[in-house]
PDB file of C-alpha atoms in Angstrom:
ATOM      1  CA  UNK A   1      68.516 124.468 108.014  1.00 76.00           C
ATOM      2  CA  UNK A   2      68.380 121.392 106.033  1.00 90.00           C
ATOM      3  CA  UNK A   3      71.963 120.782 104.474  1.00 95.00           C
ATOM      4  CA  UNK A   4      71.890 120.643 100.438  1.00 96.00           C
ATOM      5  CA  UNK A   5      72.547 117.124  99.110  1.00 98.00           C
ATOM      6  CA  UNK A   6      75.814 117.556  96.650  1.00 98.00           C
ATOM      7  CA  UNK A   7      76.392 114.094  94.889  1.00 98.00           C
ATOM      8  CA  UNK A   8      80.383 113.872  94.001  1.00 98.00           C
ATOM      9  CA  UNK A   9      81.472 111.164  91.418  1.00 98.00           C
ATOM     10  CA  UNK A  10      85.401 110.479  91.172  1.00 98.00           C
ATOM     11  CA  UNK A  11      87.944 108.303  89.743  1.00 97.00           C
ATOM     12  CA  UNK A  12      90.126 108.334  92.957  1.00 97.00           C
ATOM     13  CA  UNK A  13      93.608 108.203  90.664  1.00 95.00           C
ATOM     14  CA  UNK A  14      92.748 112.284  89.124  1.00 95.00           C
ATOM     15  CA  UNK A  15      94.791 114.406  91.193  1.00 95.00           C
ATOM     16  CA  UNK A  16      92.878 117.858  90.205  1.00 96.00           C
ATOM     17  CA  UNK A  17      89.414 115.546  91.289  1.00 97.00           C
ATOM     18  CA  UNK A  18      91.297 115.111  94.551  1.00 98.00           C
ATOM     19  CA  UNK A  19      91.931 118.660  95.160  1.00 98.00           C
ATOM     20  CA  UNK A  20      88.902 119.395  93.816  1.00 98.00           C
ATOM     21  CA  UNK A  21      86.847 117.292  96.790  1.00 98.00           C
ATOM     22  CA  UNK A  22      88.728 118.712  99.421  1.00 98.00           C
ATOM     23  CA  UNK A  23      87.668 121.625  98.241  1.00 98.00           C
ATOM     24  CA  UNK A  24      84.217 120.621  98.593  1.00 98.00           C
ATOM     25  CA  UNK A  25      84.764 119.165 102.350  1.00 98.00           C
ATOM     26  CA  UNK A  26      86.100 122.681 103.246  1.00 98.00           C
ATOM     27  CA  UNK A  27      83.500 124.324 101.934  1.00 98.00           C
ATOM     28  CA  UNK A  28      81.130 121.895 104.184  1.00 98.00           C
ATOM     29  CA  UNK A  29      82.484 123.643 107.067  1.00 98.00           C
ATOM     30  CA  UNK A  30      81.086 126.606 105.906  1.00 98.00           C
ATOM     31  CA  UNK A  31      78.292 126.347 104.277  1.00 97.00           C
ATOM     32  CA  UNK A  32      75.326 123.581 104.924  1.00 97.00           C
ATOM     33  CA  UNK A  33      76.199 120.849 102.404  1.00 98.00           C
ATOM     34  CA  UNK A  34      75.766 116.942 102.979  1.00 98.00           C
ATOM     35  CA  UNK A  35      78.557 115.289 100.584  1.00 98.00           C
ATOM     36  CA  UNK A  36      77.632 112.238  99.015  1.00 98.00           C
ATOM     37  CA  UNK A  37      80.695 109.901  97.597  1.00 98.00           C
ATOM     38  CA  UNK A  38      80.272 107.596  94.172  1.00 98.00           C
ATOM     39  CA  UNK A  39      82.688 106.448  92.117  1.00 98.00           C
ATOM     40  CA  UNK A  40      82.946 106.798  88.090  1.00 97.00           C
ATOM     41  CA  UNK A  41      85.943 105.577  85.674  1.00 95.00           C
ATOM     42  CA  UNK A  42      87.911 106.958  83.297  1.00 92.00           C
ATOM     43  CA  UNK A  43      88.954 103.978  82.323  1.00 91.00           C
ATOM     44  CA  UNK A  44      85.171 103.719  81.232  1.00 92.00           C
ATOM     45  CA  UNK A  45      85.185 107.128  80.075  1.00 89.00           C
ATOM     46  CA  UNK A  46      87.886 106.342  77.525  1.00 79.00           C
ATOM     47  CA  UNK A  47      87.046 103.102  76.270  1.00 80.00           C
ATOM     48  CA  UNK A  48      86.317 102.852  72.107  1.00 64.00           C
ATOM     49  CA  UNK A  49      88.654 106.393  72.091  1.00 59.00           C
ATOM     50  CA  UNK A  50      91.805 106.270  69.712  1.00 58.00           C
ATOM     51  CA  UNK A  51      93.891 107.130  72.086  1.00 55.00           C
ATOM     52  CA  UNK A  52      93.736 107.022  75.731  1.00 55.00           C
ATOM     53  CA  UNK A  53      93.819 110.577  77.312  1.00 53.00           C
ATOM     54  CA  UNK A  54      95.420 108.829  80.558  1.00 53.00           C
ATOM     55  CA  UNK A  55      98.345 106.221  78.545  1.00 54.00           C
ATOM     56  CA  UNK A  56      96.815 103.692  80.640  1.00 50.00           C
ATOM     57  CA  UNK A  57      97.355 100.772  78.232  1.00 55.00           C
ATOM     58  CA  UNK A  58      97.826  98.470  81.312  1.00 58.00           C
ATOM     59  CA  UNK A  59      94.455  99.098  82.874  1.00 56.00           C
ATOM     60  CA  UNK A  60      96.014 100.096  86.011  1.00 85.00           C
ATOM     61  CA  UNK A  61      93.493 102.603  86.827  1.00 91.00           C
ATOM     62  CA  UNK A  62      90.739 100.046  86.870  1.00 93.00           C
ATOM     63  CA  UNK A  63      92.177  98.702  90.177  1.00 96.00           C
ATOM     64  CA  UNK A  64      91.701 101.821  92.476  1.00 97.00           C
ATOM     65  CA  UNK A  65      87.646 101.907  91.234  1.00 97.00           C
ATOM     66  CA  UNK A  66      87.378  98.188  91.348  1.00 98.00           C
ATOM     67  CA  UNK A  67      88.154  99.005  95.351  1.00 98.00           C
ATOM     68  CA  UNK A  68      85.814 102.029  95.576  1.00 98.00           C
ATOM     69  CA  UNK A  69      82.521 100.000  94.237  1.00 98.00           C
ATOM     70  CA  UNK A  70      83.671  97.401  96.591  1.00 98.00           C
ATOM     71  CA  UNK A  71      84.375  99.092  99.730  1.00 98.00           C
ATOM     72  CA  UNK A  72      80.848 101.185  98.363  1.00 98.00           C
ATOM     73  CA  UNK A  73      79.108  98.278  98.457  1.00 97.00           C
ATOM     74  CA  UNK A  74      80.062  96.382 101.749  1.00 97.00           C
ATOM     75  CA  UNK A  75      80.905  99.453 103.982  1.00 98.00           C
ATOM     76  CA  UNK A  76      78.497 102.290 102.593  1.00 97.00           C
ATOM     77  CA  UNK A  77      79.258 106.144 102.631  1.00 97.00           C
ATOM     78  CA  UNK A  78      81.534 106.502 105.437  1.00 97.00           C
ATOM     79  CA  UNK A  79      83.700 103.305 104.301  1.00 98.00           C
ATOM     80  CA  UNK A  80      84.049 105.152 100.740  1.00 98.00           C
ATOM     81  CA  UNK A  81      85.231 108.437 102.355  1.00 98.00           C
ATOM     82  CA  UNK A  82      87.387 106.344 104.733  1.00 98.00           C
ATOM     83  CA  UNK A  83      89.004 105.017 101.692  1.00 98.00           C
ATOM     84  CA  UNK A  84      89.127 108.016  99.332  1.00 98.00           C
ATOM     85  CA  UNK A  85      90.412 110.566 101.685  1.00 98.00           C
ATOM     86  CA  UNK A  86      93.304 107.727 102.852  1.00 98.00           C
ATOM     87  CA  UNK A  87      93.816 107.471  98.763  1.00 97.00           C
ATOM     88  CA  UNK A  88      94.120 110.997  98.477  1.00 97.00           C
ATOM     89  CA  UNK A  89      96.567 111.107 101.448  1.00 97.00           C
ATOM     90  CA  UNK A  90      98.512 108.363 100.211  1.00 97.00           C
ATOM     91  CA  UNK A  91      98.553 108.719  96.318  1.00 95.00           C
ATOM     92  CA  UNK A  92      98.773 112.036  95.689  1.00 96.00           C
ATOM     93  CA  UNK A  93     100.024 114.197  98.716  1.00 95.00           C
ATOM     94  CA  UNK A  94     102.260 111.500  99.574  1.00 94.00           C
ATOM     95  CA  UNK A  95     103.552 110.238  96.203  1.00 90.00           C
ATOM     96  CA  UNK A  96     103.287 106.464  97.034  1.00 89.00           C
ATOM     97  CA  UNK A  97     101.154 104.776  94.149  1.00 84.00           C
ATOM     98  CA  UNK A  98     100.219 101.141  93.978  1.00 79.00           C
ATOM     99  CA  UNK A  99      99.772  99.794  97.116  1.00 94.00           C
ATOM    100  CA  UNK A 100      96.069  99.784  98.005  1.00 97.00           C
ATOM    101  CA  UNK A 101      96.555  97.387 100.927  1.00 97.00           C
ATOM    102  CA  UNK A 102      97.866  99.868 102.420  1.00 97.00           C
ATOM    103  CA  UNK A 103      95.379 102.458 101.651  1.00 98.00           C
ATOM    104  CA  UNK A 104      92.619 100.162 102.783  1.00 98.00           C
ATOM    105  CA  UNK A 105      94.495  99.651 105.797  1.00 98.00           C
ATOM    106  CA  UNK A 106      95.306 103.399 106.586  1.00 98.00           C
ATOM    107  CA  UNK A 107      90.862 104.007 106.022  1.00 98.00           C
ATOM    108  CA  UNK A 108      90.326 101.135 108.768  1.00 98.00           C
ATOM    109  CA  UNK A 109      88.988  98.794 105.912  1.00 98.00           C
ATOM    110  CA  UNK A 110      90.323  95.134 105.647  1.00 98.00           C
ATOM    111  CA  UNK A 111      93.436  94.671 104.171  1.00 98.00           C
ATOM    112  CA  UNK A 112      91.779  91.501 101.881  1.00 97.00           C
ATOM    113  CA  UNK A 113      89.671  93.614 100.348  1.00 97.00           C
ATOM    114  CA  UNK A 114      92.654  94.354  97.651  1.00 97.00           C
ATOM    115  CA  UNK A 115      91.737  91.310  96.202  1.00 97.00           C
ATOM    116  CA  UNK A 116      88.992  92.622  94.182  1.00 97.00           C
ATOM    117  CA  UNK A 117      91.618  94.880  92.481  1.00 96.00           C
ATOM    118  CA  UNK A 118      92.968  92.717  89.890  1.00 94.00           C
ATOM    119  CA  UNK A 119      89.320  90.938  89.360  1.00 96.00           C
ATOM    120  CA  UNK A 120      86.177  91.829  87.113  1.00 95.00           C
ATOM    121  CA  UNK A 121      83.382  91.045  90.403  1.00 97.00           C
ATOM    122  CA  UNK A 122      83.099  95.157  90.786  1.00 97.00           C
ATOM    123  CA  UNK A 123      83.054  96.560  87.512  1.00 96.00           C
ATOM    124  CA  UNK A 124      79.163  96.155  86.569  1.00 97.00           C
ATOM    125  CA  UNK A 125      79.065  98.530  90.213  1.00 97.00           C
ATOM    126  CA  UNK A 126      81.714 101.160  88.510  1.00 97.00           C
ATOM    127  CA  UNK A 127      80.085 101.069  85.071  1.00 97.00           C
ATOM    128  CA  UNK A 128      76.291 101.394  86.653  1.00 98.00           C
ATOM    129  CA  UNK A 129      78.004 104.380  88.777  1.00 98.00           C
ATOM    130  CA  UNK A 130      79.628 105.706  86.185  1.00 97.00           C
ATOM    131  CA  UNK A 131      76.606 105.501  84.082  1.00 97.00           C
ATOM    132  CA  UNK A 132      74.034 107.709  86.965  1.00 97.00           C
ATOM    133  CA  UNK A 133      77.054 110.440  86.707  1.00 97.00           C
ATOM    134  CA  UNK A 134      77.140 110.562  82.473  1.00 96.00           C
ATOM    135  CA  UNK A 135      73.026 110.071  82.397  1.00 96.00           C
ATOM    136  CA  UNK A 136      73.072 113.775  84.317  1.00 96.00           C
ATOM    137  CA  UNK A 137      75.804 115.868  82.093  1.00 94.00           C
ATOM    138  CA  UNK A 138      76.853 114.208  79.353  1.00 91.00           C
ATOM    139  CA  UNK A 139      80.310 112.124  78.155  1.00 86.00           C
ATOM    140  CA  UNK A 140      81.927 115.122  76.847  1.00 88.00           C
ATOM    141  CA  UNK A 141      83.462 115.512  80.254  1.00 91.00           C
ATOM    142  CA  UNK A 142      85.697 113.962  82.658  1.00 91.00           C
ATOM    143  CA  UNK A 143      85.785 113.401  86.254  1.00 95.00           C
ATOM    144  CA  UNK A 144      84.761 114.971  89.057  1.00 97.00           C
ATOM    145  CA  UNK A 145      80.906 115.570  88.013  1.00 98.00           C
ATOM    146  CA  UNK A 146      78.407 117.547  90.767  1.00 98.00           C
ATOM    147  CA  UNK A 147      75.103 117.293  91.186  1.00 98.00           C
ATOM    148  CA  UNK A 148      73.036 119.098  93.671  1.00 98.00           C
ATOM    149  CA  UNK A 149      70.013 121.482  93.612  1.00 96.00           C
ATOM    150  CA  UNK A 150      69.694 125.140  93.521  1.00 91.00           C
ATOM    151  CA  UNK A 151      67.743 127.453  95.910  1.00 88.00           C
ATOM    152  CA  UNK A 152      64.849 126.742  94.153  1.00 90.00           C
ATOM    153  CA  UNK A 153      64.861 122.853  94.273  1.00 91.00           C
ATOM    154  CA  UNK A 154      66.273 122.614  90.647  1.00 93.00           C
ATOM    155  CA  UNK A 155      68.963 120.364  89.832  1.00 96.00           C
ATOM    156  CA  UNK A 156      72.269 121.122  88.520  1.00 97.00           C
ATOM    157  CA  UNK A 157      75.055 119.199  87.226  1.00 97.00           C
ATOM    158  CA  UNK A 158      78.753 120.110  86.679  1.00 97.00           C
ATOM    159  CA  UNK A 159      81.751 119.186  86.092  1.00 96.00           C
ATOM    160  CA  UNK A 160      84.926 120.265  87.871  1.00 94.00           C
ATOM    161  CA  UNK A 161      85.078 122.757  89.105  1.00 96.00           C
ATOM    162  CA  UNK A 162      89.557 122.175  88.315  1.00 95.00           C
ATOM    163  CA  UNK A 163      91.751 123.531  90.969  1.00 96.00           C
ATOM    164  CA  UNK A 164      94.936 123.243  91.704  1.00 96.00           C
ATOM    165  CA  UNK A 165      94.783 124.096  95.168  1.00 95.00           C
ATOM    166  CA  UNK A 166      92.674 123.957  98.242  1.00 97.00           C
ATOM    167  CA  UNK A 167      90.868 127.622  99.426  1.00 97.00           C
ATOM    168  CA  UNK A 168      90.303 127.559 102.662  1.00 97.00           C
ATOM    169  CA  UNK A 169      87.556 128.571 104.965  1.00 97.00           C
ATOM    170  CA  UNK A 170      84.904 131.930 103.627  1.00 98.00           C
ATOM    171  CA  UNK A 171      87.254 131.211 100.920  1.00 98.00           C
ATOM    172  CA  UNK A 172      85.524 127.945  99.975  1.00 98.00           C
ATOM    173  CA  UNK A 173      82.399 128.737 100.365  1.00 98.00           C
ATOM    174  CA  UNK A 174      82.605 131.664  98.124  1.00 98.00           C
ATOM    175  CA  UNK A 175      83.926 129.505  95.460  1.00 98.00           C
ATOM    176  CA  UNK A 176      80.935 127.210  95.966  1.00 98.00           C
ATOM    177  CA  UNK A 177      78.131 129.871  95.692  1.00 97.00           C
ATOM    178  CA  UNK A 178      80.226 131.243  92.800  1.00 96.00           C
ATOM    179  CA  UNK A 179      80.135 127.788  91.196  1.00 97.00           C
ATOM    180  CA  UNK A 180      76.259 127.302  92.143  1.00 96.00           C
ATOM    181  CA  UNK A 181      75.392 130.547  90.642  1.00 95.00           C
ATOM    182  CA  UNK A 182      76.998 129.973  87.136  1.00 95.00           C
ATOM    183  CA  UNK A 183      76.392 126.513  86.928  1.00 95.00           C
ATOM    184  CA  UNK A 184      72.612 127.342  87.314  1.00 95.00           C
ATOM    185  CA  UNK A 185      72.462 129.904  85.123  1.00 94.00           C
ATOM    186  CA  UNK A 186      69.995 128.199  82.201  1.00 92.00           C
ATOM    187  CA  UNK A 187      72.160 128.098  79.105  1.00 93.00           C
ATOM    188  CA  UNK A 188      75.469 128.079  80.556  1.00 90.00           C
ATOM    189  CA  UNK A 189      78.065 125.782  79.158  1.00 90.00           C
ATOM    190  CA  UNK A 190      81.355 126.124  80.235  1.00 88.00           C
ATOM    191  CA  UNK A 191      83.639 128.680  82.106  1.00 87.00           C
ATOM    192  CA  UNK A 192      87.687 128.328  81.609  1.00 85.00           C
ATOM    193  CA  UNK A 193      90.817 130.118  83.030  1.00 84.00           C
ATOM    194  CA  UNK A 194      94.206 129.849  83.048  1.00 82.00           C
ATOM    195  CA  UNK A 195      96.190 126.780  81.837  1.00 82.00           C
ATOM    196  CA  UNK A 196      96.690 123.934  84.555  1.00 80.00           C
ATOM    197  CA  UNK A 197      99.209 124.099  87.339  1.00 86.00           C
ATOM    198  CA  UNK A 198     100.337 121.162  89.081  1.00 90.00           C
ATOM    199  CA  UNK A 199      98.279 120.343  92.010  1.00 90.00           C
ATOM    200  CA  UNK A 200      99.136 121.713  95.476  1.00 87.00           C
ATOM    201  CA  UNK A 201      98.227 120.308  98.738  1.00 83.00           C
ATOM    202  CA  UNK A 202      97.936 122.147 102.217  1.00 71.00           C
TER     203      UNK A 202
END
């Protein structure tokens, strides 16, 4: 069986977008899915807004994407899951924000490559990524956004789904066919449950 494409675009700093891909690589174990990393901004996403959903009034969260289109660019798909998954790891199951060196250097990526943080060299790369994600669903959404195909070869686009923690095995994959199935369904919108719980990981 030919394993179904499923596009995933993330700002790496979202904590429920990091539980949410794991997720998504446990349901790959599964059920036949080929994951497919690009990064979008929510820096972007917020810019021209009143107020700024994240506080960022720094532009901190520019320097984690800056990375991403970087590391996109210069080391392809397995270099950007290198680096997310060692940013997930890091940031939010291990609490230590800020130091990317050190993220790049936990993925097997050079060290030097931090430099592009602080710079504006990536950010045409984050906005045109950004850009493919919005183009598909729309800017009345955040991050993570989906895109694959149902069983008929139609696309679909989502975003989320939100979690706060990781199912695991026939567990996963349920959740994706449950996800695939609604999100398909022509004239669907949107699907919400309980408030948000802090993010779990394990």
């Amino acid at each position: 069986m030919t394993p179904r494409i499923v596009d995933f675009w993330f700002d790496p700093s979202c904590p429920y977008t990091w539980v949410t891909s794991r997720w998504l690589v446990e349901a790959a174990t599964v059920r036949s899915l080929a994951l497919r990393w690009h990064v979008m901004s929510l820096s972007v996403l917020n810019e021209g807004r009143d107020v700024d959903p994240e506080g960022d009034t720094e532009g901190w969260l520019w320097h984690p994407v800056r990375v991403c289109a970087a590391v996109r660019q210069r080391y392809g798909q397995d270099g950007l899951a290198r680096f997310f998954t060692a940013y997930g790891k890091r940031v939010h199951e291990g609490g230590s924000w800020g130091d990317l060196a050190a993220v790049l250097a936990d993925a097997g990526l050079p060290t030097a490559l931090v430099e592009v943080a602080g710079t504006s060299e990536f950010d045409e790369a984050v906005r045109a990524s950004h850009a493919e994600a919005i183009a598909l669903v729309g800017d009345h959404v955040g991050t993570p956004i989906i895109a694959t195909d149902d069983d008929a070869g139609a696309p679909v686009v989502f975003f989320g789904p939100v979690i706060s923690r990781v199912p695991r095995g026939e567990a996963a994959g349920r959740l994706w066919d449950g996800t695939l199935l609604v999100a398909a369904t022509p004239g669907f919108h949107e699907l919400k449950a309980r408030p948000h719980a802090e993010p779990t990981y394990g």
